[in-house]
Coordinates of C-alpha atoms and ligand atoms in Angstrom, one line a residue:
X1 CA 0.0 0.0 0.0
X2 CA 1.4 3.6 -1.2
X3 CA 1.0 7.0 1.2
X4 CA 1.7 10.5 -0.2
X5 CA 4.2 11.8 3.1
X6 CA 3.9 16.4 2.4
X7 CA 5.7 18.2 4.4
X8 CA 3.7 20.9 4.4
X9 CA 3.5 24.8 5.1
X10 CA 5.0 26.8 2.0
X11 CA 3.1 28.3 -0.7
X12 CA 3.2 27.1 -3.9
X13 CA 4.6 29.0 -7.0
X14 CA 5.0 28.6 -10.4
X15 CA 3.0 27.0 -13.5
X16 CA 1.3 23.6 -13.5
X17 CA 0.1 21.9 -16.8
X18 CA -3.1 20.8 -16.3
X19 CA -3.7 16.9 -18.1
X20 CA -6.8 15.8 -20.4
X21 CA -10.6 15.3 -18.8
X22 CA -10.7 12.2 -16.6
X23 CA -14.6 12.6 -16.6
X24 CA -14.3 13.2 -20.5
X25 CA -11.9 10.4 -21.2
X26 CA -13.9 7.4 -19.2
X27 CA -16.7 8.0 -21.6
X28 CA -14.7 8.9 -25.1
X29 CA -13.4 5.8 -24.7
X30 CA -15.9 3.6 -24.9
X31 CA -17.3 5.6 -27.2
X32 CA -14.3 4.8 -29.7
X33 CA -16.5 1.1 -29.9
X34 CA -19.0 2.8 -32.1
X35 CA -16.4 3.6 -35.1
X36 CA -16.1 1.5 -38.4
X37 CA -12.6 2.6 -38.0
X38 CA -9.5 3.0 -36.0
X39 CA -9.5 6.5 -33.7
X40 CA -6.5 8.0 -32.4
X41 CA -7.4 9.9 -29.0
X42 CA -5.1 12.4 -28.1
X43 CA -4.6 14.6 -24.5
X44 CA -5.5 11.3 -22.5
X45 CA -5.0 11.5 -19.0
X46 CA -1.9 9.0 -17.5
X47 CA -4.0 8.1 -14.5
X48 CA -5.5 4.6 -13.7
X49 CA -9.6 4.8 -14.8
X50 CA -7.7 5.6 -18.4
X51 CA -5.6 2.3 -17.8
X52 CA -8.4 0.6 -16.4
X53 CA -10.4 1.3 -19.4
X54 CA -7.9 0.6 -22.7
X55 CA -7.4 -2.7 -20.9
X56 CA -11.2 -3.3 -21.3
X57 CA -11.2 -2.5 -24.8
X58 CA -8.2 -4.9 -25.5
X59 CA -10.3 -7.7 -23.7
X60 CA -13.5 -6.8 -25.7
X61 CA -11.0 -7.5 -28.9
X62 CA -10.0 -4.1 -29.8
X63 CA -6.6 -3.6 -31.0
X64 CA -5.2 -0.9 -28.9
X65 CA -1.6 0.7 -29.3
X66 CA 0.3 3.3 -27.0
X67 CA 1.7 6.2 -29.6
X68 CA 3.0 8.3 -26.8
X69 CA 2.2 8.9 -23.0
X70 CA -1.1 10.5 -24.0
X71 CA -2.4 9.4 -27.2
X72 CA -3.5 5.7 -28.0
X73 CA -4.7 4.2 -31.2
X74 CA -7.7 2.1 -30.5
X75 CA -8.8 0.2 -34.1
X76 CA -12.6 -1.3 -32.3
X77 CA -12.6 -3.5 -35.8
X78 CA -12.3 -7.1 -33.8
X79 CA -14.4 -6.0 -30.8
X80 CA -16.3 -9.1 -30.9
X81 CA -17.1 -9.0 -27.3
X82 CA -20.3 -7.5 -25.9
X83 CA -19.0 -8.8 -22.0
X84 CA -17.9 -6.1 -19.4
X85 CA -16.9 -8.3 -16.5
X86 CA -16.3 -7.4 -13.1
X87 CA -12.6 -7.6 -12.8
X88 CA -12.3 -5.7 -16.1
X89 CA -14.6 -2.8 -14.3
X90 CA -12.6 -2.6 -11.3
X91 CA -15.4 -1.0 -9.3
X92 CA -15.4 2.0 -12.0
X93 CA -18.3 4.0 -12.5
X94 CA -17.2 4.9 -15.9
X95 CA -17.7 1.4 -16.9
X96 CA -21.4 1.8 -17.2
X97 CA -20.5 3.7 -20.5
X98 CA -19.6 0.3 -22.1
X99 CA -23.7 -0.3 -21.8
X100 CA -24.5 2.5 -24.4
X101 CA -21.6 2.0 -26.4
X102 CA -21.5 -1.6 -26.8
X103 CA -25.6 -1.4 -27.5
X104 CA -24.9 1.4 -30.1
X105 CA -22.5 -1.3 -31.8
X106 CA -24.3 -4.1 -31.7
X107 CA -27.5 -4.2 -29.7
X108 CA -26.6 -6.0 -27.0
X109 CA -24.4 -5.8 -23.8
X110 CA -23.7 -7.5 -20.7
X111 CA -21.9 -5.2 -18.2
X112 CA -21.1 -5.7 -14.1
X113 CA -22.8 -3.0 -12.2
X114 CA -20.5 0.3 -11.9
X115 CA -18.9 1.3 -8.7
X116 CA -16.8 4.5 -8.3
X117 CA -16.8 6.4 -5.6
X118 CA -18.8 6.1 -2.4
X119 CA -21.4 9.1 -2.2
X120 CA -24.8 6.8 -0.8
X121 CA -26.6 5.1 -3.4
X122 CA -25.6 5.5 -7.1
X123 CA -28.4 4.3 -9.2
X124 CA -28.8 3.6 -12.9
X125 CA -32.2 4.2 -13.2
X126 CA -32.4 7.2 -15.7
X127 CA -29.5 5.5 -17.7
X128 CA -31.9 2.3 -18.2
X129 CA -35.4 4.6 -18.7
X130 CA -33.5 6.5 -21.6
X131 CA -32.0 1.9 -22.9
X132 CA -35.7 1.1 -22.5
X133 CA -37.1 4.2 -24.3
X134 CA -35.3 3.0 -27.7
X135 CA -36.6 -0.3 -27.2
X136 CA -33.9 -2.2 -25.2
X137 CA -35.0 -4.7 -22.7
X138 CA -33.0 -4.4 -19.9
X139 CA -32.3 -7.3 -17.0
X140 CA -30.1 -8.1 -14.4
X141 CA -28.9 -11.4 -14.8
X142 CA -26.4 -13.4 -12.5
X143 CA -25.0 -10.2 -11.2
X144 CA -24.6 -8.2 -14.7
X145 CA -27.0 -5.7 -15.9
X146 CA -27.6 -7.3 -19.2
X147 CA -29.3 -5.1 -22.4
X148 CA -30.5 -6.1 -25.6
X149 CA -32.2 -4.7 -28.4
X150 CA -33.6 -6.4 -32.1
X151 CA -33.0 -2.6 -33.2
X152 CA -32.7 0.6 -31.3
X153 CA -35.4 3.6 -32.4
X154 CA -34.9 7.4 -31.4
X155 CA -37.2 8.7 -28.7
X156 CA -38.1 11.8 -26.7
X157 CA -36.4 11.0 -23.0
X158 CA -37.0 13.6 -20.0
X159 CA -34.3 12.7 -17.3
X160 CA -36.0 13.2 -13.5
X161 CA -32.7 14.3 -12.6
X162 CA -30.0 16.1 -14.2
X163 CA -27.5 13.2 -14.6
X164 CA -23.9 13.2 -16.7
X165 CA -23.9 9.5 -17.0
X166 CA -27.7 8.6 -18.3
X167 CA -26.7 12.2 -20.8
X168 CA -23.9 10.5 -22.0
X169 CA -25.2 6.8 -22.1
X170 CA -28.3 7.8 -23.9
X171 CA -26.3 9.6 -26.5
X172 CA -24.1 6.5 -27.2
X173 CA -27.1 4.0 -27.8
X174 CA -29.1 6.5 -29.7
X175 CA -26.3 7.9 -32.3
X176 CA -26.7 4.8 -34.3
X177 CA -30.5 4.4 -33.6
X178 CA -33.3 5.2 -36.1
X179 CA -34.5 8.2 -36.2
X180 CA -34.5 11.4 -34.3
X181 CA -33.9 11.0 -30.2
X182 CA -34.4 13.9 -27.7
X183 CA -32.8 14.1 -24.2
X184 CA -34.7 16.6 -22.2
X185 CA -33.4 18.7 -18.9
X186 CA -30.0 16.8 -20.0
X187 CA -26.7 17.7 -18.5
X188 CA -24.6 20.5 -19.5
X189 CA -21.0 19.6 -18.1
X190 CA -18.0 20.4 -20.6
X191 CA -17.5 16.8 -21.1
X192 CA -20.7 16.5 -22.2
X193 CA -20.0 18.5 -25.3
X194 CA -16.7 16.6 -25.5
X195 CA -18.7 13.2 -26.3
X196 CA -20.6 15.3 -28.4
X197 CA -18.2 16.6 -30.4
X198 CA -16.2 13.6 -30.3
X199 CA -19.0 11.5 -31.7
X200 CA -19.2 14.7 -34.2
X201 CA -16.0 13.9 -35.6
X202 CA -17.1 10.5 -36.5
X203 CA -19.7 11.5 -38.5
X204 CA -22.5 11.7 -35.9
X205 CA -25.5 13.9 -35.7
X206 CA -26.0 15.6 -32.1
X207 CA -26.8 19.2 -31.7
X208 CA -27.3 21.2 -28.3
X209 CA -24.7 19.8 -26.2
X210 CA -24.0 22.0 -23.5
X211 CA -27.7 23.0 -23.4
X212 CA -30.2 20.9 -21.5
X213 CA -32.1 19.8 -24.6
X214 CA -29.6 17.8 -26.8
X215 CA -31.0 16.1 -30.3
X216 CA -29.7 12.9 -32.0
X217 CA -30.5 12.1 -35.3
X218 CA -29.3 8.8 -35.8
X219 CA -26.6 8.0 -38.4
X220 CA -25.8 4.5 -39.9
X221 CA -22.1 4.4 -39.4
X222 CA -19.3 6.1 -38.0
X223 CA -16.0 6.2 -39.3
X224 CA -12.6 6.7 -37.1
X225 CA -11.6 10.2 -36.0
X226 CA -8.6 11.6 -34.0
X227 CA -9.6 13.8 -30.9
X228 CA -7.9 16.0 -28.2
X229 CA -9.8 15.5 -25.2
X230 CA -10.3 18.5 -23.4
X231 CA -8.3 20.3 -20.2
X232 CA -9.6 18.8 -16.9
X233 CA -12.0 21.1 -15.4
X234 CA -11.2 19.8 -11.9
X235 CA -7.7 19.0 -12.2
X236 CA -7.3 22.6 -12.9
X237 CA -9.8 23.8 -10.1
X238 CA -7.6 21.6 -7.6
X239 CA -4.9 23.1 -8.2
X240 CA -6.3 26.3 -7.9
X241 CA -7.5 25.9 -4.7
X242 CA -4.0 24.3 -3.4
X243 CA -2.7 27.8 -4.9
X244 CA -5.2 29.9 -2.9
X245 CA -5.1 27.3 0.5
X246 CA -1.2 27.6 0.7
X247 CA -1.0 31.3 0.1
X248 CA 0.7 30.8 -3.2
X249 CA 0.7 32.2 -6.8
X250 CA 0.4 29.3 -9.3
X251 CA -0.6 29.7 -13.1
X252 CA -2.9 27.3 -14.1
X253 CA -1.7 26.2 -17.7
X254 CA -3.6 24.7 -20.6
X255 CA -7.2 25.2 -19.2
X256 CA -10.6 26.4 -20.6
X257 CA -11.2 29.8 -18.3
X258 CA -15.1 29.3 -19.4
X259 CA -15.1 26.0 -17.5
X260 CA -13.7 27.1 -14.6
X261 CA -15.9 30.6 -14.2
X262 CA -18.0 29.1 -10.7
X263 CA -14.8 28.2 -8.7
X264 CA -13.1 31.6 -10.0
X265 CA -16.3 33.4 -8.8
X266 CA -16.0 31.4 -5.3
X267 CA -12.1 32.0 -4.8
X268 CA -12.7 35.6 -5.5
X269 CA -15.4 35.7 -2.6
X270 CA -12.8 34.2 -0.6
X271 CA -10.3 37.5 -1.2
X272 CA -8.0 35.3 -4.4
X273 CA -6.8 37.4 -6.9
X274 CA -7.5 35.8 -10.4
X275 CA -5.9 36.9 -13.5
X276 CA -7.8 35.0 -16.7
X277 CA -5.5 34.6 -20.0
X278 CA -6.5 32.6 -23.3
X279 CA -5.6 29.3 -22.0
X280 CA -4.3 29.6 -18.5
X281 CA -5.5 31.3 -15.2
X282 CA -3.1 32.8 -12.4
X283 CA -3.9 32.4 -9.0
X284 CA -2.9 34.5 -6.0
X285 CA -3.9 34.7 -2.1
X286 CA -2.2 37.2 -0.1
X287 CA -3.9 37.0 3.0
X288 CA -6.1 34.6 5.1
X289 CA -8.9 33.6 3.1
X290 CA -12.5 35.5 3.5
X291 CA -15.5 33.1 4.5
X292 CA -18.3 32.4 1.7
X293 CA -21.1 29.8 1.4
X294 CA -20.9 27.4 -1.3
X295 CA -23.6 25.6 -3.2
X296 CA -23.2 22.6 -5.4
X297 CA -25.1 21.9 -8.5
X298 CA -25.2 20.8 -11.9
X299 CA -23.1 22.9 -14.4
X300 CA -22.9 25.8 -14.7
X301 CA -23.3 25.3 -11.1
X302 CA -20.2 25.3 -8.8
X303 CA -18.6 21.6 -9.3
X304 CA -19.7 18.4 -6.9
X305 CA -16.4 17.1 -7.6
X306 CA -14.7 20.6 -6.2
X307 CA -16.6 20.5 -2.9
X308 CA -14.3 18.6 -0.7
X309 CA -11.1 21.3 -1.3
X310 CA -13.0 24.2 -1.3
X311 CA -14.8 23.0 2.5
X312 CA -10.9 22.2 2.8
X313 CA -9.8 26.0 2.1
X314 CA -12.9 27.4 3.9
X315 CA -11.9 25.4 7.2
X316 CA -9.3 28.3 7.8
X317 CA -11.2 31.0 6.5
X318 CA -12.3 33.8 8.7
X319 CA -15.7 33.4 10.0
X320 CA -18.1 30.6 9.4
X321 CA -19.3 29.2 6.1
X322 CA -21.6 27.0 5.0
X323 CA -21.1 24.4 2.2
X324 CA -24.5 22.5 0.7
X325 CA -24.4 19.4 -1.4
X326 CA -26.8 19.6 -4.2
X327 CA -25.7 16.5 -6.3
X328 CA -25.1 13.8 -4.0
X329 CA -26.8 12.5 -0.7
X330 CA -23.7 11.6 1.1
X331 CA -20.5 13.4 -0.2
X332 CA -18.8 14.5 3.2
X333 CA -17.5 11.4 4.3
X334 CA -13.9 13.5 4.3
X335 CA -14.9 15.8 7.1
X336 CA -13.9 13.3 9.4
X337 CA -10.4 13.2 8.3
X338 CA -10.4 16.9 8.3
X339 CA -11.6 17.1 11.5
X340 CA -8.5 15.1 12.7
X341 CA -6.1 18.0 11.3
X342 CA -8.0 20.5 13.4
X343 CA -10.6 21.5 11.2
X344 CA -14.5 22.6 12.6
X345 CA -16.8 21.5 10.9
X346 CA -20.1 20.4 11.8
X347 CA -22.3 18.1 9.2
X348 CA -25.9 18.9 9.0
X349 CA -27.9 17.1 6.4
X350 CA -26.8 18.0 2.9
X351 CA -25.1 21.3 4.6
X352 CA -21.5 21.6 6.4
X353 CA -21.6 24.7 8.5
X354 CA -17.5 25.1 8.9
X355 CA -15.9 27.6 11.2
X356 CA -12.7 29.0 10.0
X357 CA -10.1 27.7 12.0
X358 CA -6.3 29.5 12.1
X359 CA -4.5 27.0 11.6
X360 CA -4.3 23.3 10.4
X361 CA -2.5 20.6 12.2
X362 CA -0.7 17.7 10.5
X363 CA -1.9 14.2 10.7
X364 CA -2.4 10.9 9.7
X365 CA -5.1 10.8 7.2
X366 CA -7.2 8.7 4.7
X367 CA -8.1 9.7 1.1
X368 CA -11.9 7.8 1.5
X369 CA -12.7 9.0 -2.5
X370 CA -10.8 10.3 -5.4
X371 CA -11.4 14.2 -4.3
X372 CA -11.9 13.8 -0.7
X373 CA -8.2 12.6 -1.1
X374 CA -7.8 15.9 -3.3
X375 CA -9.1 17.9 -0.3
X376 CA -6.7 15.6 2.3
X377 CA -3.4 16.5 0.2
X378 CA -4.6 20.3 -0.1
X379 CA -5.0 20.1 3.8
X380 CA -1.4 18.4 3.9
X381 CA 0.0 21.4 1.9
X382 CA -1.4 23.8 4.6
X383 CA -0.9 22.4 7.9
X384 CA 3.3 22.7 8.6
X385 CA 4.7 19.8 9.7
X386 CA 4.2 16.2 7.7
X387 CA 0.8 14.7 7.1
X388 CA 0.8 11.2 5.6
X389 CA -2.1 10.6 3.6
X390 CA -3.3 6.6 3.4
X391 CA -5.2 4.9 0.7
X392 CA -3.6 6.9 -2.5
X393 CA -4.9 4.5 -5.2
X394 CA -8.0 6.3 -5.4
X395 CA -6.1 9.4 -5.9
X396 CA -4.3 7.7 -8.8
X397 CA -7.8 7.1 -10.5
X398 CA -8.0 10.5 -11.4
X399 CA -4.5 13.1 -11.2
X400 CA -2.0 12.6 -13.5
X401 CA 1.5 12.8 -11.9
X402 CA 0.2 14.6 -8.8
X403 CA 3.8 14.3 -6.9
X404 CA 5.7 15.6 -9.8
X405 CA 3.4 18.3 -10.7
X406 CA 3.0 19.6 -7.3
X407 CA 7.1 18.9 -6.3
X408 CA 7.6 21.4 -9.6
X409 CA 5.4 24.2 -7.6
X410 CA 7.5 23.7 -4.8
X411 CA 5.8 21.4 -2.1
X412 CA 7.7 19.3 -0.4
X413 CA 5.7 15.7 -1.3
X414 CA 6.8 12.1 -1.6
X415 CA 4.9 8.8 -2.6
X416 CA 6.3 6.4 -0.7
X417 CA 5.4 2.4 0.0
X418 CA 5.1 0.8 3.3
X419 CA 8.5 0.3 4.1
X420 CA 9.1 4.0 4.0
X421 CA 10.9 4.0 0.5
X422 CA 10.2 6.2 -1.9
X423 CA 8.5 5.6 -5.7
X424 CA 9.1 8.1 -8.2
X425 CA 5.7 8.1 -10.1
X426 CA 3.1 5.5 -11.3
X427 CA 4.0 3.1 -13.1
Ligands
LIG501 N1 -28.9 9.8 -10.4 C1 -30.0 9.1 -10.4 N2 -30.3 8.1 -11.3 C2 -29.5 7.9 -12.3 C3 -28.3 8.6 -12.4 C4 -28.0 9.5 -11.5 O1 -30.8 9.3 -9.5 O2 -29.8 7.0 -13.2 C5 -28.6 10.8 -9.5 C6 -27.3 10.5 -8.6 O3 -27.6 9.7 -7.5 C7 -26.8 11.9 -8.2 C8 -27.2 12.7 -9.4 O4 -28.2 12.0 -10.1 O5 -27.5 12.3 -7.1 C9 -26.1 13.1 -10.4 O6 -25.5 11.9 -10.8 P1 -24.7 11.8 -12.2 O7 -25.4 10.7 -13.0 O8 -24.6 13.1 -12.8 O9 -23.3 11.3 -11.8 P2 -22.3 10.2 -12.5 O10 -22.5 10.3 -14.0 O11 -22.4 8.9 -11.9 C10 -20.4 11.9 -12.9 C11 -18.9 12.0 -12.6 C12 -18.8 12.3 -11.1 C13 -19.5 13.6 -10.8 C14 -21.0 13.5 -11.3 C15 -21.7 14.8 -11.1 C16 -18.0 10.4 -14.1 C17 -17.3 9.1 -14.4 N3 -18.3 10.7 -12.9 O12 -20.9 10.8 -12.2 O13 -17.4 12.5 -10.9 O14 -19.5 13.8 -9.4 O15 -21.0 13.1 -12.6 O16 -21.1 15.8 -11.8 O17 -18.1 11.2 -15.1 C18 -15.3 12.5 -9.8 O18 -14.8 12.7 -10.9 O19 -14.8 12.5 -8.7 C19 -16.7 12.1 -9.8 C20 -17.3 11.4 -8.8

């Protein structure tokens, strides 16, 4: 078992390049199933869900190649596989994204239930509604949620609730589906409009991404494309906030300024000074940071997946803030850890009311989801002294090269096994 050990206290300066879309690239990828022909996806992240997921498509019978650290060649040609099995998951959530790509390929799909991380209950429902709508029948058998379709028709869906997943599943059954398919009170993340345009560049049909009425007209083939993912919304907003939290002045490189306006707006409140350039964002705190209540919601709403490091920053802001949950049920399973590095925060329902501490205090600590452990290292980089932080691989599921990245701003961070010695990045 791997432990980040940061010895914390000192600002951080200088540039950080921010990596491709995790939350973009766990759903592009699968996507890549529905092409006639090879893609070549550029600006993947190096972090383990994108692992996780090429080795999928290699089991499903894809022929995948490495070009370079970020770009793969996936030819989906062979994919003769419609079988997503649980140890070829690994508890991802993103694997659920096989189920509307393999039924846009070939109408039928067998696929273990998605973990990812623990918020309370995760359901499916909407994703299966929207299956069900373009006339899939869908079962759970021995364990797998199982789909199949004699042929898939387009179909006016309203989602209950605003959900990324069903928005993207739906729109990889239905862009090979007859006909004309509407997704109504969709999602509006960037990544959505990734897919989209992704899907574009093979020849799809999809227009209002990005808006929360998005039209398919179904296409018969798709041919293979190469595709930059986009910057990481909330690899860029974590570093942001580690920027602010630490007292430093980081520029943010390679980033989308659009995406990122709701934490800029909330790191002002909290006295940041933001400078906005084409493709990169500076960051500065100069003082201790000002209290503000945050809400999250669904884009252009402030971020569910920035929640845990702003509460983290807020926790030694002056005066008492409140942070609500809007997305999940059960999304501050980190306080608790916090809590142990001085913080005070007290968890009311969907609402954290936190009282700005001075300081925070280093300790041993446990990363309990991918940006709870975000929120833990953040907290490591503020409290002086050393703070281990335990559990690290879910970490790894999402930031690419977080050691070396944050070593190159100055913080003072080592991976290191359980005998103490040190790794020098993920293999
Ligand atoms: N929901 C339902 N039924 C469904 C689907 C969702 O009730 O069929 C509910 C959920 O329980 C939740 C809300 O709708 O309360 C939103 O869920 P959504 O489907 O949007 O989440 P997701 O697609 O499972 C993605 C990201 C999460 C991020 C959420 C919200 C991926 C792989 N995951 O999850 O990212 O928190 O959208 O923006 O894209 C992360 O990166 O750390 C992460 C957890």
């Amino acid at each position: 078992m791997e432990k980040f050990v940061i010895n914390g206290g000192k600002p951080l300066s200088g540039s950080v390049r921010i990596s491709g879309a995790k939350n973009a690239a766990v759903a592009i990828l699968p996507a890549v199933l529905l092409a006639d022909g090879p893609c070549v996806i550029e600006n993947l992240p190096q972090i383990l869900d994108v692992s996780t997921l090429l080795s999928s498509l290699s089991a499903l019978g894809a022929d995948v190649k490495i070009i370079n650290k970020t770009t793969a060649r996936i030819d989906p040609a062979h994919a003769d596989s419609f079988i997503v099995t649980k140890e070829m998951a690994q508890g991802m959530r993103a694997s659920s994204y096989f189920l509307g790509a393999l039924l846009g390929r070939c109408k039928r799909a067998r696929v273990a239930p998605p973990g990812g991380c623990d918020f309370g209950v995760r359901p499916i429902d909407q994703h299966i509604k929207g299956f069900e709508a373009l006339g899939t029948r869908v079962t759970i058998e021995n364990g797998m949620v199982d789909a199949r379709a004699a042929s898939l028709s387009g179909a006016s869906i309203y989602l209950d609730v605003v959900s990324v997943g069903a928005t993207m599943n739906i729109m990889l059954a239905a862009v090979k589906a007859k006909g004309l398919t509407v997704i109504e009170n969709a999602a509006r993340e960037p990544h959505i409009v990734d897919l989209a345009n992704f899907l574009n560049s093979m020849g799809a049909n999809i227009m209002g991404a990005g808006t929360g009425v998005i039209k398919i007209r179904g296409v018969e083939h798709l041919h293979g494309t190469q595709y930059s993912i986009i910057p990481d919304q909330i690899e860029a907003g974590t570093y942001m906030v580690a920027a602010a939290a630490t007292g430093g002045d980081v520029t943010v490189e390679n980033v989308t300024p659009k995406h990122l306006e709701s934490i800029i707006a909330k790191l002002i409140e909290t006295g940041a000074q933001i400078e906005e350039f084409d493709e990169a964002v500076r960051v500065r705190m100069s003082s201790r940071p000002k209290r503000c209540n945050v809400k999250t919601m669904p884009h252009p709403g402030f971020p569910t997946d920035m929640q845990p490091q702003i509460a983290t920053l807020l926790s030694v802001a002056e005066g008492t803030s409140i942070v609500t949950e809007g997305v999940w049920d059960n999304r501050f399973r980190y306080v608790e850890q916090l809590t142990l590095m001085g913080a005070s925060i007290q968890v009311d329902g969907k609402s954290a009311i936190i009282t700005g501490v001075e300081k925070l205090k280093p300790a041993p600590v446990r990363a309990v989801d991918l940006r709870a452990g975000a929120a833990m290292i953040i907290a490591g980089l503020m409290a002086k002294g050393e703070t281990v932080v335990e559990e690290i691989s879910h970490i790894d599921r999402g930031y690419e090269l977080l050691t070396e990245k944050l070593s190159a701003l100055g913080a003072d961070i080592k991976r290191v096994n359980d005998y103490g010695t040190p790794q020098a990045k993920l293999a």
